[in-house]
Amino acid sequence: AQTVTQSQPEMSVQEAETVTLSCTYDTSESDYYLFWYKQPPSRQMILVIRQEAYKQQNATENRFSVNFQKAAKSFSLKISDSQLGDAAMYFCAYRSSQGGKLIFGQGTELSVKP
Amino acid sequence: ETGVTQTPRHLVMGMTNKKSLKCEQHLGHNAMYWYKQSAKKPLELMFVYSLEERVENNSVPSRFSPECPNSSHLFLHLHTLQPEDSALYLCASSQDLQGWGEQYFGPGTRLTVT
């Protein structure tokens, strides 16, 4: 069975600085999808960024980028130029290429200091 | 209304009550999901529906009963719940079950069982 682990329950970053959130996963599959979701205090969870396992190029969405290390089964999220609105719970998630359910990590609570 | 909506946003119920949670998606999606989010734990997938058919039931106690009357609506009927069922219940939808399609989440229902 696939598992997703986020080893940092809480992280803090100064406004305008860069922060990296860690995620590791375990799977025997070679093709799959990885996601980072953001859940602000208002609770509506939204997709931040996603990566297809067969693509070597790291995904980037504006200030958000990932460091995807397939061999190490690592999928970290880098937030550049952090803003107060980035404060939220961040969840890493895995999905098989066969489709079906998302498997979530425990989440990392990010606080941004002004 | 756009996106995924959930009602009620907050619910307090006794262990002998019967209540229902409602989810509605306005995105034309074919798949809908119920998740349970408890503090300090990963999101737990409860049920998955595709084209109004239940395709996954993750060993959820029978005191939770889902219903999907059409592709836009999803209900979670609750009866004789336990205090440990107190959690945030999230509904989500996606275009379908395959591929890397994004799941869109509702704001959740905060359930407290007394």
PDB file of C-alpha atoms in Angstrom:
ATOM      1  CA  ALA A   1       0.000   0.000   0.000  1.00  0.00           C
ATOM      2  CA  GLN A   2       1.109   3.494  -0.734  1.00  0.00           C
ATOM      3  CA  THR A   3       1.909   5.878   2.098  1.00  0.00           C
ATOM      4  CA  VAL A   4       2.729   9.571   2.288  1.00  0.00           C
ATOM      5  CA  THR A   5       4.768  11.092   5.102  1.00  0.00           C
ATOM      6  CA  GLN A   6       5.214  14.734   6.032  1.00  0.00           C
ATOM      7  CA  SER A   7       7.757  14.845   8.814  1.00  0.00           C
ATOM      8  CA  GLN A   8       7.341  18.541   9.676  1.00  0.00           C
ATOM      9  CA  PRO A   9       4.123  19.152  11.642  1.00  0.00           C
ATOM     10  CA  GLU A  10       4.875  22.887  11.784  1.00  0.00           C
ATOM     11  CA  MET A  11       7.069  25.302   9.883  1.00  0.00           C
ATOM     12  CA  SER A  12       7.613  29.015  10.135  1.00  0.00           C
ATOM     13  CA  VAL A  13       8.990  31.505   7.622  1.00  0.00           C
ATOM     14  CA  GLN A  14       9.629  35.211   7.574  1.00  0.00           C
ATOM     15  CA  GLU A  15       7.665  37.199   5.055  1.00  0.00           C
ATOM     16  CA  ALA A  16       9.528  37.483   1.705  1.00  0.00           C
ATOM     17  CA  GLU A  17      11.793  34.561   2.598  1.00  0.00           C
ATOM     18  CA  THR A  18      11.835  31.064   1.107  1.00  0.00           C
ATOM     19  CA  VAL A  19      10.635  27.921   2.829  1.00  0.00           C
ATOM     20  CA  THR A  20      10.704  24.258   1.834  1.00  0.00           C
ATOM     21  CA  LEU A  21       8.161  21.712   3.013  1.00  0.00           C
ATOM     22  CA  SER A  22       9.160  18.065   2.920  1.00  0.00           C
ATOM     23  CA  CYS A  23       7.220  15.063   1.714  1.00  0.00           C
ATOM     24  CA  THR A  24       8.239  11.468   1.177  1.00  0.00           C
ATOM     25  CA  TYR A  25       6.143   8.625  -0.122  1.00  0.00           C
ATOM     26  CA  ASP A  26       6.322   4.925  -0.574  1.00  0.00           C
ATOM     27  CA  THR A  27       5.047   3.069  -3.600  1.00  0.00           C
ATOM     28  CA  SER A  28       5.915   0.156  -5.829  1.00  0.00           C
ATOM     29  CA  GLU A  29       4.366   1.817  -8.867  1.00  0.00           C
ATOM     30  CA  SER A  30       6.409   3.546 -11.535  1.00  0.00           C
ATOM     31  CA  ASP A  31       3.747   5.916 -12.782  1.00  0.00           C
ATOM     32  CA  TYR A  32       1.726   8.114 -10.488  1.00  0.00           C
ATOM     33  CA  TYR A  33       0.837  11.700  -9.650  1.00  0.00           C
ATOM     34  CA  LEU A  34       1.855  13.861  -6.739  1.00  0.00           C
ATOM     35  CA  PHE A  35       0.075  16.925  -5.431  1.00  0.00           C
ATOM     36  CA  TRP A  36       0.425  19.693  -2.904  1.00  0.00           C
ATOM     37  CA  TYR A  37      -2.802  21.041  -1.482  1.00  0.00           C
ATOM     38  CA  LYS A  38      -3.211  24.147   0.657  1.00  0.00           C
ATOM     39  CA  GLN A  39      -5.862  24.466   3.349  1.00  0.00           C
ATOM     40  CA  PRO A  40      -6.127  28.030   4.712  1.00  0.00           C
ATOM     41  CA  PRO A  41      -7.828  28.717   8.038  1.00  0.00           C
ATOM     42  CA  SER A  42     -11.152  29.129   6.170  1.00  0.00           C
ATOM     43  CA  ARG A  43     -10.841  25.373   5.445  1.00  0.00           C
ATOM     44  CA  GLN A  44     -11.401  25.335   1.671  1.00  0.00           C
ATOM     45  CA  MET A  45      -8.629  23.119   0.374  1.00  0.00           C
ATOM     46  CA  ILE A  46      -7.143  24.111  -2.972  1.00  0.00           C
ATOM     47  CA  LEU A  47      -4.591  22.570  -5.287  1.00  0.00           C
ATOM     48  CA  VAL A  48      -1.239  24.351  -5.305  1.00  0.00           C
ATOM     49  CA  ILE A  49       0.819  22.285  -7.700  1.00  0.00           C
ATOM     50  CA  ARG A  50       1.015  18.803  -9.211  1.00  0.00           C
ATOM     51  CA  GLN A  51       3.660  16.588 -10.741  1.00  0.00           C
ATOM     52  CA  GLU A  52       3.506  13.596 -13.034  1.00  0.00           C
ATOM     53  CA  ALA A  53       6.024  10.949 -12.021  1.00  0.00           C
ATOM     54  CA  TYR A  54       7.162  10.232 -15.567  1.00  0.00           C
ATOM     55  CA  LYS A  55       8.146  13.869 -16.087  1.00  0.00           C
ATOM     56  CA  GLN A  56      11.655  14.647 -14.898  1.00  0.00           C
ATOM     57  CA  GLN A  57      11.156  18.381 -15.024  1.00  0.00           C
ATOM     58  CA  ASN A  58      10.044  19.858 -11.733  1.00  0.00           C
ATOM     59  CA  ALA A  59       6.669  21.578 -11.795  1.00  0.00           C
ATOM     60  CA  THR A  60       6.468  25.300 -11.142  1.00  0.00           C
ATOM     61  CA  GLU A  61       3.505  27.577 -10.474  1.00  0.00           C
ATOM     62  CA  ASN A  62       4.518  31.179  -9.900  1.00  0.00           C
ATOM     63  CA  ARG A  63       6.167  31.307  -6.445  1.00  0.00           C
ATOM     64  CA  PHE A  64       5.607  27.591  -5.859  1.00  0.00           C
ATOM     65  CA  SER A  65       7.934  24.927  -7.159  1.00  0.00           C
ATOM     66  CA  VAL A  66       8.678  21.328  -6.337  1.00  0.00           C
ATOM     67  CA  ASN A  67      11.831  19.286  -6.028  1.00  0.00           C
ATOM     68  CA  PHE A  68      10.834  15.849  -7.272  1.00  0.00           C
ATOM     69  CA  GLN A  69      13.365  13.126  -6.598  1.00  0.00           C
ATOM     70  CA  LYS A  70      11.828   9.938  -7.934  1.00  0.00           C
ATOM     71  CA  ALA A  71      14.546   7.554  -6.833  1.00  0.00           C
ATOM     72  CA  ALA A  72      14.466   8.953  -3.320  1.00  0.00           C
ATOM     73  CA  LYS A  73      10.645   9.111  -3.381  1.00  0.00           C
ATOM     74  CA  SER A  74      10.781  12.682  -2.257  1.00  0.00           C
ATOM     75  CA  PHE A  75       8.503  15.536  -3.288  1.00  0.00           C
ATOM     76  CA  SER A  76       9.241  18.796  -1.501  1.00  0.00           C
ATOM     77  CA  LEU A  77       7.469  22.113  -2.000  1.00  0.00           C
ATOM     78  CA  LYS A  78       9.403  25.356  -2.151  1.00  0.00           C
ATOM     79  CA  ILE A  79       7.602  28.629  -1.559  1.00  0.00           C
ATOM     80  CA  SER A  80       9.567  31.675  -2.627  1.00  0.00           C
ATOM     81  CA  ASP A  81       8.937  35.255  -1.512  1.00  0.00           C
ATOM     82  CA  SER A  82       6.541  34.037   1.183  1.00  0.00           C
ATOM     83  CA  GLN A  83       3.437  36.107   1.751  1.00  0.00           C
ATOM     84  CA  LEU A  84       1.090  36.358   4.728  1.00  0.00           C
ATOM     85  CA  GLY A  85      -1.583  34.664   2.633  1.00  0.00           C
ATOM     86  CA  ASP A  86       0.592  31.572   2.330  1.00  0.00           C
ATOM     87  CA  ALA A  87      -0.109  30.725   5.967  1.00  0.00           C
ATOM     88  CA  ALA A  88      -2.069  27.464   5.917  1.00  0.00           C
ATOM     89  CA  MET A  89      -1.928  23.714   6.316  1.00  0.00           C
ATOM     90  CA  TYR A  90      -0.147  22.102   3.399  1.00  0.00           C
ATOM     91  CA  PHE A  91      -0.879  18.530   2.430  1.00  0.00           C
ATOM     92  CA  CYS A  92       1.156  16.336   0.154  1.00  0.00           C
ATOM     93  CA  ALA A  93      -0.866  13.711  -1.717  1.00  0.00           C
ATOM     94  CA  TYR A  94      -0.277  10.707  -3.958  1.00  0.00           C
ATOM     95  CA  ARG A  95      -2.487   9.219  -6.613  1.00  0.00           C
ATOM     96  CA  SER A  96      -1.901   6.126  -8.700  1.00  0.00           C
ATOM     97  CA  SER A  97      -1.903   6.534 -12.472  1.00  0.00           C
ATOM     98  CA  GLN A  98      -4.632   3.905 -12.432  1.00  0.00           C
ATOM     99  CA  GLY A  99      -6.824   6.531 -10.885  1.00  0.00           C
ATOM    100  CA  GLY A 100      -8.753   6.349  -7.687  1.00  0.00           C
ATOM    101  CA  LYS A 101      -8.210   7.888  -4.343  1.00  0.00           C
ATOM    102  CA  LEU A 102      -5.764  10.486  -3.155  1.00  0.00           C
ATOM    103  CA  ILE A 103      -3.534   9.392  -0.299  1.00  0.00           C
ATOM    104  CA  PHE A 104      -2.659  12.328   1.947  1.00  0.00           C
ATOM    105  CA  GLY A 105       0.164  13.020   4.312  1.00  0.00           C
ATOM    106  CA  GLN A 106      -0.419  14.316   7.831  1.00  0.00           C
ATOM    107  CA  GLY A 107       0.033  17.932   6.814  1.00  0.00           C
ATOM    108  CA  THR A 108       2.447  20.733   7.672  1.00  0.00           C
ATOM    109  CA  GLU A 109       1.165  23.886   9.289  1.00  0.00           C
ATOM    110  CA  LEU A 110       2.992  26.882   7.845  1.00  0.00           C
ATOM    111  CA  SER A 111       3.012  30.207   9.626  1.00  0.00           C
ATOM    112  CA  VAL A 112       4.331  33.383   8.002  1.00  0.00           C
ATOM    113  CA  LYS A 113       5.802  36.076  10.231  1.00  0.00           C
ATOM    114  CA  PRO A 114       5.505  39.710   9.143  1.00  0.00           C
TER     115      PRO A 114
ATOM    116  CA  GLU B   1     -22.996  29.274  -6.580  1.00  0.00           C
ATOM    117  CA  THR B   2     -19.739  27.963  -7.940  1.00  0.00           C
ATOM    118  CA  GLY B   3     -17.417  25.141  -6.992  1.00  0.00           C
ATOM    119  CA  VAL B   4     -18.319  22.738  -4.229  1.00  0.00           C
ATOM    120  CA  THR B   5     -20.680  23.749  -1.454  1.00  0.00           C
ATOM    121  CA  GLN B   6     -21.455  21.984   1.798  1.00  0.00           C
ATOM    122  CA  THR B   7     -24.234  22.437   4.313  1.00  0.00           C
ATOM    123  CA  PRO B   8     -24.398  22.856   7.188  1.00  0.00           C
ATOM    124  CA  ARG B   9     -21.017  24.391   7.960  1.00  0.00           C
ATOM    125  CA  HIS B  10     -21.315  23.475  11.624  1.00  0.00           C
ATOM    126  CA  LEU B  11     -23.340  20.735  13.285  1.00  0.00           C
ATOM    127  CA  VAL B  12     -23.685  19.655  16.892  1.00  0.00           C
ATOM    128  CA  MET B  13     -25.582  16.456  17.503  1.00  0.00           C
ATOM    129  CA  GLY B  14     -26.208  13.997  20.271  1.00  0.00           C
ATOM    130  CA  MET B  15     -25.335  10.348  19.961  1.00  0.00           C
ATOM    131  CA  THR B  16     -28.961   9.364  19.414  1.00  0.00           C
ATOM    132  CA  ASN B  17     -29.698  11.964  16.733  1.00  0.00           C
ATOM    133  CA  LYS B  18     -30.043  11.459  13.012  1.00  0.00           C
ATOM    134  CA  LYS B  19     -28.710  14.149  10.731  1.00  0.00           C
ATOM    135  CA  SER B  20     -27.489  14.529   7.156  1.00  0.00           C
ATOM    136  CA  LEU B  21     -24.647  16.404   5.552  1.00  0.00           C
ATOM    137  CA  LYS B  22     -25.157  17.766   2.064  1.00  0.00           C
ATOM    138  CA  CYS B  23     -22.668  18.419  -0.684  1.00  0.00           C
ATOM    139  CA  GLU B  24     -23.341  19.985  -4.056  1.00  0.00           C
ATOM    140  CA  GLN B  25     -20.928  20.536  -6.911  1.00  0.00           C
ATOM    141  CA  HIS B  26     -21.544  23.002  -9.717  1.00  0.00           C
ATOM    142  CA  LEU B  27     -18.616  21.903 -11.878  1.00  0.00           C
ATOM    143  CA  GLY B  28     -20.167  19.212 -14.028  1.00  0.00           C
ATOM    144  CA  HIS B  29     -17.952  16.557 -12.466  1.00  0.00           C
ATOM    145  CA  ASN B  30     -18.664  12.842 -12.485  1.00  0.00           C
ATOM    146  CA  ALA B  31     -16.890  11.755  -9.303  1.00  0.00           C
ATOM    147  CA  MET B  32     -17.562  12.792  -5.718  1.00  0.00           C
ATOM    148  CA  TYR B  33     -15.863  11.957  -2.436  1.00  0.00           C
ATOM    149  CA  TRP B  34     -16.363  12.129   1.320  1.00  0.00           C
ATOM    150  CA  TYR B  35     -13.318  12.623   3.545  1.00  0.00           C
ATOM    151  CA  LYS B  36     -12.956  12.784   7.308  1.00  0.00           C
ATOM    152  CA  GLN B  37     -10.367  15.187   8.687  1.00  0.00           C
ATOM    153  CA  SER B  38      -9.397  14.746  12.327  1.00  0.00           C
ATOM    154  CA  ALA B  39      -6.787  16.784  14.131  1.00  0.00           C
ATOM    155  CA  LYS B  40      -3.195  15.602  13.681  1.00  0.00           C
ATOM    156  CA  LYS B  41      -4.232  12.852  11.251  1.00  0.00           C
ATOM    157  CA  PRO B  42      -4.153  12.560   7.453  1.00  0.00           C
ATOM    158  CA  LEU B  43      -7.384  12.999   5.589  1.00  0.00           C
ATOM    159  CA  GLU B  44      -9.257   9.729   5.564  1.00  0.00           C
ATOM    160  CA  LEU B  45     -11.165   8.817   2.442  1.00  0.00           C
ATOM    161  CA  MET B  46     -14.583   7.467   3.376  1.00  0.00           C
ATOM    162  CA  PHE B  47     -16.548   7.008   0.167  1.00  0.00           C
ATOM    163  CA  VAL B  48     -16.124   7.490  -3.555  1.00  0.00           C
ATOM    164  CA  TYR B  49     -18.889   7.803  -6.095  1.00  0.00           C
ATOM    165  CA  SER B  50     -18.500   7.757  -9.852  1.00  0.00           C
ATOM    166  CA  LEU B  51     -21.515   8.468 -12.013  1.00  0.00           C
ATOM    167  CA  GLU B  52     -23.717   7.986  -8.960  1.00  0.00           C
ATOM    168  CA  GLU B  53     -22.333   4.534  -8.220  1.00  0.00           C
ATOM    169  CA  ARG B  54     -20.356   3.859  -5.081  1.00  0.00           C
ATOM    170  CA  VAL B  55     -16.953   2.585  -6.116  1.00  0.00           C
ATOM    171  CA  GLU B  56     -15.110   2.647  -2.826  1.00  0.00           C
ATOM    172  CA  ASN B  57     -16.057   2.240   0.796  1.00  0.00           C
ATOM    173  CA  ASN B  58     -13.063   2.318   3.086  1.00  0.00           C
ATOM    174  CA  SER B  59     -14.321   0.192   5.964  1.00  0.00           C
ATOM    175  CA  VAL B  60     -16.488   2.975   7.259  1.00  0.00           C
ATOM    176  CA  PRO B  61     -18.864   2.100  10.137  1.00  0.00           C
ATOM    177  CA  SER B  62     -22.459   1.620   9.128  1.00  0.00           C
ATOM    178  CA  ARG B  63     -23.502   4.599  11.225  1.00  0.00           C
ATOM    179  CA  PHE B  64     -22.311   6.615   8.209  1.00  0.00           C
ATOM    180  CA  SER B  65     -24.518   6.105   5.178  1.00  0.00           C
ATOM    181  CA  PRO B  66     -23.778   7.882   1.891  1.00  0.00           C
ATOM    182  CA  GLU B  67     -26.253   8.697  -0.825  1.00  0.00           C
ATOM    183  CA  CYS B  68     -25.636  10.041  -4.309  1.00  0.00           C
ATOM    184  CA  PRO B  69     -28.974  10.742  -6.020  1.00  0.00           C
ATOM    185  CA  ASN B  70     -27.325  12.401  -9.031  1.00  0.00           C
ATOM    186  CA  SER B  71     -23.884  13.468 -10.160  1.00  0.00           C
ATOM    187  CA  SER B  72     -24.234  16.909  -8.570  1.00  0.00           C
ATOM    188  CA  HIS B  73     -25.343  15.936  -5.084  1.00  0.00           C
ATOM    189  CA  LEU B  74     -23.853  13.822  -2.350  1.00  0.00           C
ATOM    190  CA  PHE B  75     -25.225  13.207   1.121  1.00  0.00           C
ATOM    191  CA  LEU B  76     -23.812  11.661   4.240  1.00  0.00           C
ATOM    192  CA  HIS B  77     -26.507  10.383   6.593  1.00  0.00           C
ATOM    193  CA  LEU B  78     -25.469  10.128  10.214  1.00  0.00           C
ATOM    194  CA  HIS B  79     -27.067   8.132  13.022  1.00  0.00           C
ATOM    195  CA  THR B  80     -26.040   6.956  16.480  1.00  0.00           C
ATOM    196  CA  LEU B  81     -22.639   8.556  16.157  1.00  0.00           C
ATOM    197  CA  GLN B  82     -19.872   8.371  18.744  1.00  0.00           C
ATOM    198  CA  PRO B  83     -17.851  11.257  20.205  1.00  0.00           C
ATOM    199  CA  GLU B  84     -14.800  10.079  18.239  1.00  0.00           C
ATOM    200  CA  ASP B  85     -16.731  10.828  15.056  1.00  0.00           C
ATOM    201  CA  SER B  86     -16.348  14.526  15.800  1.00  0.00           C
ATOM    202  CA  ALA B  87     -14.264  15.918  12.924  1.00  0.00           C
ATOM    203  CA  LEU B  88     -14.314  18.065   9.824  1.00  0.00           C
ATOM    204  CA  TYR B  89     -16.094  16.278   6.993  1.00  0.00           C
ATOM    205  CA  LEU B  90     -14.958  17.334   3.562  1.00  0.00           C
ATOM    206  CA  CYS B  91     -16.657  16.723   0.271  1.00  0.00           C
ATOM    207  CA  ALA B  92     -14.738  16.823  -3.003  1.00  0.00           C
ATOM    208  CA  SER B  93     -15.395  16.292  -6.672  1.00  0.00           C
ATOM    209  CA  SER B  94     -13.329  15.618  -9.764  1.00  0.00           C
ATOM    210  CA  GLN B  95     -14.027  15.302 -13.460  1.00  0.00           C
ATOM    211  CA  ASP B  96     -13.628  11.552 -13.206  1.00  0.00           C
ATOM    212  CA  LEU B  97     -11.588   8.931 -11.380  1.00  0.00           C
ATOM    213  CA  GLN B  98      -8.800   8.609 -13.916  1.00  0.00           C
ATOM    214  CA  GLY B  99      -5.752  10.641 -14.678  1.00  0.00           C
ATOM    215  CA  TRP B 100      -4.377  13.457 -12.632  1.00  0.00           C
ATOM    216  CA  GLY B 101      -7.529  15.448 -12.475  1.00  0.00           C
ATOM    217  CA  GLU B 102      -7.691  17.906  -9.666  1.00  0.00           C
ATOM    218  CA  GLN B 103     -10.063  17.279  -6.791  1.00  0.00           C
ATOM    219  CA  TYR B 104     -12.056  20.331  -5.796  1.00  0.00           C
ATOM    220  CA  PHE B 105     -12.938  20.515  -2.141  1.00  0.00           C
ATOM    221  CA  GLY B 106     -15.844  22.055  -0.322  1.00  0.00           C
ATOM    222  CA  PRO B 107     -15.395  24.139   2.841  1.00  0.00           C
ATOM    223  CA  GLY B 108     -16.350  21.233   5.068  1.00  0.00           C
ATOM    224  CA  THR B 109     -18.848  20.577   7.842  1.00  0.00           C
ATOM    225  CA  ARG B 110     -17.493  20.804  11.371  1.00  0.00           C
ATOM    226  CA  LEU B 111     -19.279  18.032  13.254  1.00  0.00           C
ATOM    227  CA  THR B 112     -19.347  17.779  17.031  1.00  0.00           C
ATOM    228  CA  VAL B 113     -20.924  14.739  18.643  1.00  0.00           C
ATOM    229  CA  THR B 114     -21.914  15.227  22.267  1.00  0.00           C
TER     230      THR B 114
END
